[in-house]
């Protein structure tokens, strides 16, 4: 399912020697890949920006005691970034995300079940050394 991003087309931040530069082509971006590729590190950099950017809502395993379902269902105008999505999202939340027209999603996980995504929604992290920094971007998942 391909749909235009409704909250932001681009997100960028710098953290020490890392630069995160994400260009979104879809309303739902599923960031896939093997363990140790930097996906959770990118999540933590984005989460740091949440205090300064009201358009961000970040959720991960530390939020398991919160009512994640209610937080997502009540959100509006947010880029909702979810790490450990395979653990946090049940089928009901996944189906809601697939039709949500009020928010945009960056979902970090390996299981696209019930998100109704296609190849155009699946990405992986790419890193490139640029001078003293490592630039982190996303590319289509192979």
mmCIF file of N, CA, C and O in Angstrom, residues 31-80:
data_model
loop_
_atom_site.group_PDB
_atom_site.id
_atom_site.type_symbol
_atom_site.label_atom_id
_atom_site.label_comp_id
_atom_site.label_asym_id
_atom_site.label_seq_id
_atom_site.Cartn_x
_atom_site.Cartn_y
_atom_site.Cartn_z
ATOM 1 N N UNK A 31 10.802 -0.369 8.637
ATOM 2 C CA UNK A 31 12.256 -0.463 8.641
ATOM 3 C C UNK A 31 12.645 -1.861 9.102
ATOM 4 O O UNK A 31 12.461 -2.214 10.260
ATOM 5 N N UNK A 32 13.133 -2.643 8.150
ATOM 6 C CA UNK A 32 13.447 -4.048 8.406
ATOM 7 C C UNK A 32 14.966 -4.225 8.429
ATOM 8 O O UNK A 32 15.704 -3.301 8.162
ATOM 9 N N UNK A 33 15.398 -5.425 8.734
ATOM 10 C CA UNK A 33 16.820 -5.726 8.683
ATOM 11 C C UNK A 33 17.247 -6.595 9.839
ATOM 12 O O UNK A 33 16.484 -6.855 10.770
ATOM 13 N N UNK A 34 18.485 -7.043 9.742
ATOM 14 C CA UNK A 34 19.053 -7.925 10.758
ATOM 15 C C UNK A 34 19.368 -7.173 12.043
ATOM 16 O O UNK A 34 19.509 -5.943 12.047
ATOM 17 N N UNK A 35 19.514 -7.927 13.106
ATOM 18 C CA UNK A 35 19.959 -7.355 14.380
ATOM 19 C C UNK A 35 21.355 -6.765 14.199
ATOM 20 O O UNK A 35 22.160 -7.276 13.424
ATOM 21 N N UNK A 36 21.615 -5.681 14.910
ATOM 22 C CA UNK A 36 22.940 -5.070 14.874
ATOM 23 C C UNK A 36 23.182 -4.134 13.715
ATOM 24 O O UNK A 36 24.308 -3.692 13.497
ATOM 25 N N UNK A 37 22.132 -3.789 12.963
ATOM 26 C CA UNK A 37 22.311 -2.901 11.804
ATOM 27 C C UNK A 37 22.105 -1.429 12.149
ATOM 28 O O UNK A 37 22.297 -0.579 11.290
ATOM 29 N N UNK A 38 21.687 -1.129 13.392
ATOM 30 C CA UNK A 38 21.550 0.262 13.817
ATOM 31 C C UNK A 38 20.135 0.780 13.900
ATOM 32 O O UNK A 38 19.910 1.962 14.169
ATOM 33 N N UNK A 39 19.152 -0.079 13.703
ATOM 34 C CA UNK A 39 17.760 0.388 13.713
ATOM 35 C C UNK A 39 17.356 0.951 15.080
ATOM 36 O O UNK A 39 16.730 2.014 15.159
ATOM 37 N N UNK A 40 17.707 0.258 16.156
ATOM 38 C CA UNK A 40 17.355 0.746 17.497
ATOM 39 C C UNK A 40 18.152 1.995 17.842
ATOM 40 O O UNK A 40 17.645 2.890 18.522
ATOM 41 N N UNK A 41 19.367 2.110 17.345
ATOM 42 C CA UNK A 41 20.158 3.319 17.551
ATOM 43 C C UNK A 41 19.460 4.508 16.887
ATOM 44 O O UNK A 41 19.331 5.578 17.495
ATOM 45 N N UNK A 42 18.979 4.320 15.676
ATOM 46 C CA UNK A 42 18.238 5.388 14.983
ATOM 47 C C UNK A 42 16.995 5.749 15.782
ATOM 48 O O UNK A 42 16.667 6.927 15.957
ATOM 49 N N UNK A 43 16.291 4.735 16.295
ATOM 50 C CA UNK A 43 15.117 4.993 17.128
ATOM 51 C C UNK A 43 15.489 5.876 18.317
ATOM 52 O O UNK A 43 14.783 6.838 18.627
ATOM 53 N N UNK A 44 16.583 5.569 18.989
ATOM 54 C CA UNK A 44 16.961 6.347 20.175
ATOM 55 C C UNK A 44 17.315 7.790 19.807
ATOM 56 O O UNK A 44 17.009 8.713 20.564
ATOM 57 N N UNK A 45 17.910 8.000 18.643
ATOM 58 C CA UNK A 45 18.206 9.370 18.199
ATOM 59 C C UNK A 45 16.913 10.137 17.920
ATOM 60 O O UNK A 45 16.787 11.320 18.256
ATOM 61 N N UNK A 46 15.947 9.467 17.299
ATOM 62 C CA UNK A 46 14.658 10.108 17.021
ATOM 63 C C UNK A 46 13.931 10.384 18.336
ATOM 64 O O UNK A 46 13.356 11.458 18.523
ATOM 65 N N UNK A 47 13.979 9.440 19.259
ATOM 66 C CA UNK A 47 13.307 9.609 20.554
ATOM 67 C C UNK A 47 13.850 10.826 21.313
ATOM 68 O O UNK A 47 13.100 11.533 21.975
ATOM 69 N N UNK A 48 15.140 11.071 21.202
ATOM 70 C CA UNK A 48 15.729 12.260 21.834
ATOM 71 C C UNK A 48 15.111 13.543 21.286
ATOM 72 O O UNK A 48 15.007 14.532 22.005
ATOM 73 N N UNK A 49 14.703 13.534 20.039
ATOM 74 C CA UNK A 49 14.108 14.717 19.405
ATOM 75 C C UNK A 49 12.655 14.919 19.797
ATOM 76 O O UNK A 49 12.092 15.991 19.568
ATOM 77 N N UNK A 50 12.037 13.892 20.376
ATOM 78 C CA UNK A 50 10.609 13.943 20.698
ATOM 79 C C UNK A 50 10.279 15.090 21.657
ATOM 80 O O UNK A 50 9.221 15.711 21.540
ATOM 81 N N UNK A 51 11.170 15.405 22.587
ATOM 82 C CA UNK A 51 10.919 16.480 23.554
ATOM 83 C C UNK A 51 10.822 17.847 22.873
ATOM 84 O O UNK A 51 10.114 18.729 23.345
ATOM 85 N N UNK A 52 11.511 17.999 21.759
ATOM 86 C CA UNK A 52 11.537 19.283 21.055
ATOM 87 C C UNK A 52 10.593 19.337 19.856
ATOM 88 O O UNK A 52 10.334 20.404 19.329
ATOM 89 N N UNK A 53 10.102 18.189 19.420
ATOM 90 C CA UNK A 53 9.272 18.140 18.224
ATOM 91 C C UNK A 53 7.928 17.499 18.560
ATOM 92 O O UNK A 53 7.836 16.276 18.694
ATOM 93 N N UNK A 54 6.873 18.291 18.672
ATOM 94 C CA UNK A 54 5.562 17.752 19.046
ATOM 95 C C UNK A 54 4.936 16.835 17.998
ATOM 96 O O UNK A 54 3.927 16.193 18.263
ATOM 97 N N UNK A 55 5.525 16.749 16.821
ATOM 98 C CA UNK A 55 4.997 15.865 15.786
ATOM 99 C C UNK A 55 5.512 14.428 15.932
ATOM 100 O O UNK A 55 5.114 13.568 15.171
ATOM 101 N N UNK A 56 6.386 14.184 16.898
ATOM 102 C CA UNK A 56 6.959 12.853 17.096
ATOM 103 C C UNK A 56 6.326 12.152 18.286
ATOM 104 O O UNK A 56 6.112 12.761 19.332
ATOM 105 N N UNK A 57 6.041 10.870 18.121
ATOM 106 C CA UNK A 57 5.618 10.000 19.211
ATOM 107 C C UNK A 57 6.408 8.710 19.049
ATOM 108 O O UNK A 57 6.262 8.019 18.035
ATOM 109 N N UNK A 58 7.273 8.403 20.015
ATOM 110 C CA UNK A 58 8.136 7.233 19.931
ATOM 111 C C UNK A 58 7.744 6.215 20.997
ATOM 112 O O UNK A 58 7.557 6.570 22.156
ATOM 113 N N UNK A 59 7.637 4.968 20.573
ATOM 114 C CA UNK A 59 7.241 3.877 21.469
ATOM 115 C C UNK A 59 8.191 2.697 21.270
ATOM 116 O O UNK A 59 8.537 2.356 20.140
ATOM 117 N N UNK A 60 8.602 2.079 22.400
ATOM 118 C CA UNK A 60 9.402 0.853 22.313
ATOM 119 C C UNK A 60 9.115 -0.033 23.512
ATOM 120 O O UNK A 60 8.162 0.196 24.259
ATOM 121 N N UNK A 61 9.953 -1.034 23.730
ATOM 122 C CA UNK A 61 9.705 -2.008 24.793
ATOM 123 C C UNK A 61 9.623 -1.369 26.176
ATOM 124 O O UNK A 61 8.999 -1.922 27.074
ATOM 125 N N UNK A 62 10.215 -0.216 26.367
ATOM 126 C CA UNK A 62 10.133 0.471 27.662
ATOM 127 C C UNK A 62 8.721 0.963 27.955
ATOM 128 O O UNK A 62 8.385 1.262 29.087
ATOM 129 N N UNK A 63 7.892 1.037 26.930
ATOM 130 C CA UNK A 63 6.518 1.530 27.061
ATOM 131 C C UNK A 63 5.497 0.404 27.207
ATOM 132 O O UNK A 63 4.301 0.646 27.129
ATOM 133 N N UNK A 64 5.945 -0.820 27.425
ATOM 134 C CA UNK A 64 5.029 -1.957 27.439
ATOM 135 C C UNK A 64 3.961 -1.852 28.524
ATOM 136 O O UNK A 64 2.886 -2.424 28.388
ATOM 137 N N UNK A 65 4.230 -1.120 29.591
ATOM 138 C CA UNK A 65 3.231 -0.985 30.657
ATOM 139 C C UNK A 65 2.210 0.109 30.366
ATOM 140 O O UNK A 65 1.193 0.200 31.029
ATOM 141 N N UNK A 66 2.489 0.934 29.372
ATOM 142 C CA UNK A 66 1.549 1.983 28.984
ATOM 143 C C UNK A 66 0.488 1.391 28.069
ATOM 144 O O UNK A 66 0.660 0.323 27.498
ATOM 145 N N UNK A 67 -0.587 2.119 27.910
ATOM 146 C CA UNK A 67 -1.637 1.674 27.003
ATOM 147 C C UNK A 67 -1.287 2.150 25.588
ATOM 148 O O UNK A 67 -1.747 3.196 25.133
ATOM 149 N N UNK A 68 -0.455 1.362 24.927
ATOM 150 C CA UNK A 68 0.030 1.722 23.595
ATOM 151 C C UNK A 68 -1.125 1.862 22.615
ATOM 152 O O UNK A 68 -1.152 2.774 21.794
ATOM 153 N N UNK A 69 -2.083 0.965 22.711
ATOM 154 C CA UNK A 69 -3.252 1.010 21.825
ATOM 155 C C UNK A 69 -3.950 2.366 21.944
ATOM 156 O O UNK A 69 -4.220 3.024 20.941
ATOM 157 N N UNK A 70 -4.211 2.795 23.159
ATOM 158 C CA UNK A 70 -4.889 4.078 23.366
ATOM 159 C C UNK A 70 -4.032 5.238 22.873
ATOM 160 O O UNK A 70 -4.541 6.181 22.268
ATOM 161 N N UNK A 71 -2.725 5.177 23.113
ATOM 162 C CA UNK A 71 -1.830 6.249 22.668
ATOM 163 C C UNK A 71 -1.874 6.395 21.144
ATOM 164 O O UNK A 71 -1.917 7.511 20.623
ATOM 165 N N UNK A 72 -1.861 5.276 20.444
ATOM 166 C CA UNK A 72 -1.893 5.311 18.980
ATOM 167 C C UNK A 72 -3.269 5.738 18.476
ATOM 168 O O UNK A 72 -3.375 6.599 17.600
ATOM 169 N N UNK A 73 -4.327 5.179 19.038
ATOM 170 C CA UNK A 73 -5.686 5.493 18.585
ATOM 171 C C UNK A 73 -6.036 6.969 18.822
ATOM 172 O O UNK A 73 -6.821 7.538 18.072
ATOM 173 N N UNK A 74 -5.480 7.596 19.857
ATOM 174 C CA UNK A 74 -5.800 8.988 20.169
ATOM 175 C C UNK A 74 -4.857 9.995 19.505
ATOM 176 O O UNK A 74 -5.138 11.187 19.504
ATOM 177 N N UNK A 75 -3.758 9.528 18.948
ATOM 178 C CA UNK A 75 -2.786 10.431 18.333
ATOM 179 C C UNK A 75 -3.347 11.047 17.055
ATOM 180 O O UNK A 75 -4.158 10.440 16.350
ATOM 181 N N UNK A 76 -2.905 12.259 16.784
ATOM 182 C CA UNK A 76 -3.312 12.940 15.564
ATOM 183 C C UNK A 76 -2.192 13.862 15.110
ATOM 184 O O UNK A 76 -1.647 14.628 15.903
ATOM 185 N N UNK A 77 -1.827 13.773 13.834
ATOM 186 C CA UNK A 77 -0.783 14.623 13.277
ATOM 187 C C UNK A 77 0.613 14.269 13.755
ATOM 188 O O UNK A 77 1.467 15.136 13.859
ATOM 189 N N UNK A 78 0.862 13.000 14.007
ATOM 190 C CA UNK A 78 2.156 12.557 14.541
ATOM 191 C C UNK A 78 2.869 11.634 13.567
ATOM 192 O O UNK A 78 2.245 10.897 12.815
ATOM 193 N N UNK A 79 4.203 11.671 13.622
ATOM 194 C CA UNK A 79 5.015 10.607 13.073
ATOM 195 C C UNK A 79 5.233 9.662 14.246
ATOM 196 O O UNK A 79 5.912 10.003 15.206
ATOM 197 N N UNK A 80 4.594 8.515 14.195
ATOM 198 C CA UNK A 80 4.673 7.548 15.283
ATOM 199 C C UNK A 80 5.770 6.549 14.924
ATOM 200 O O UNK A 80 5.670 5.842 13.916
#
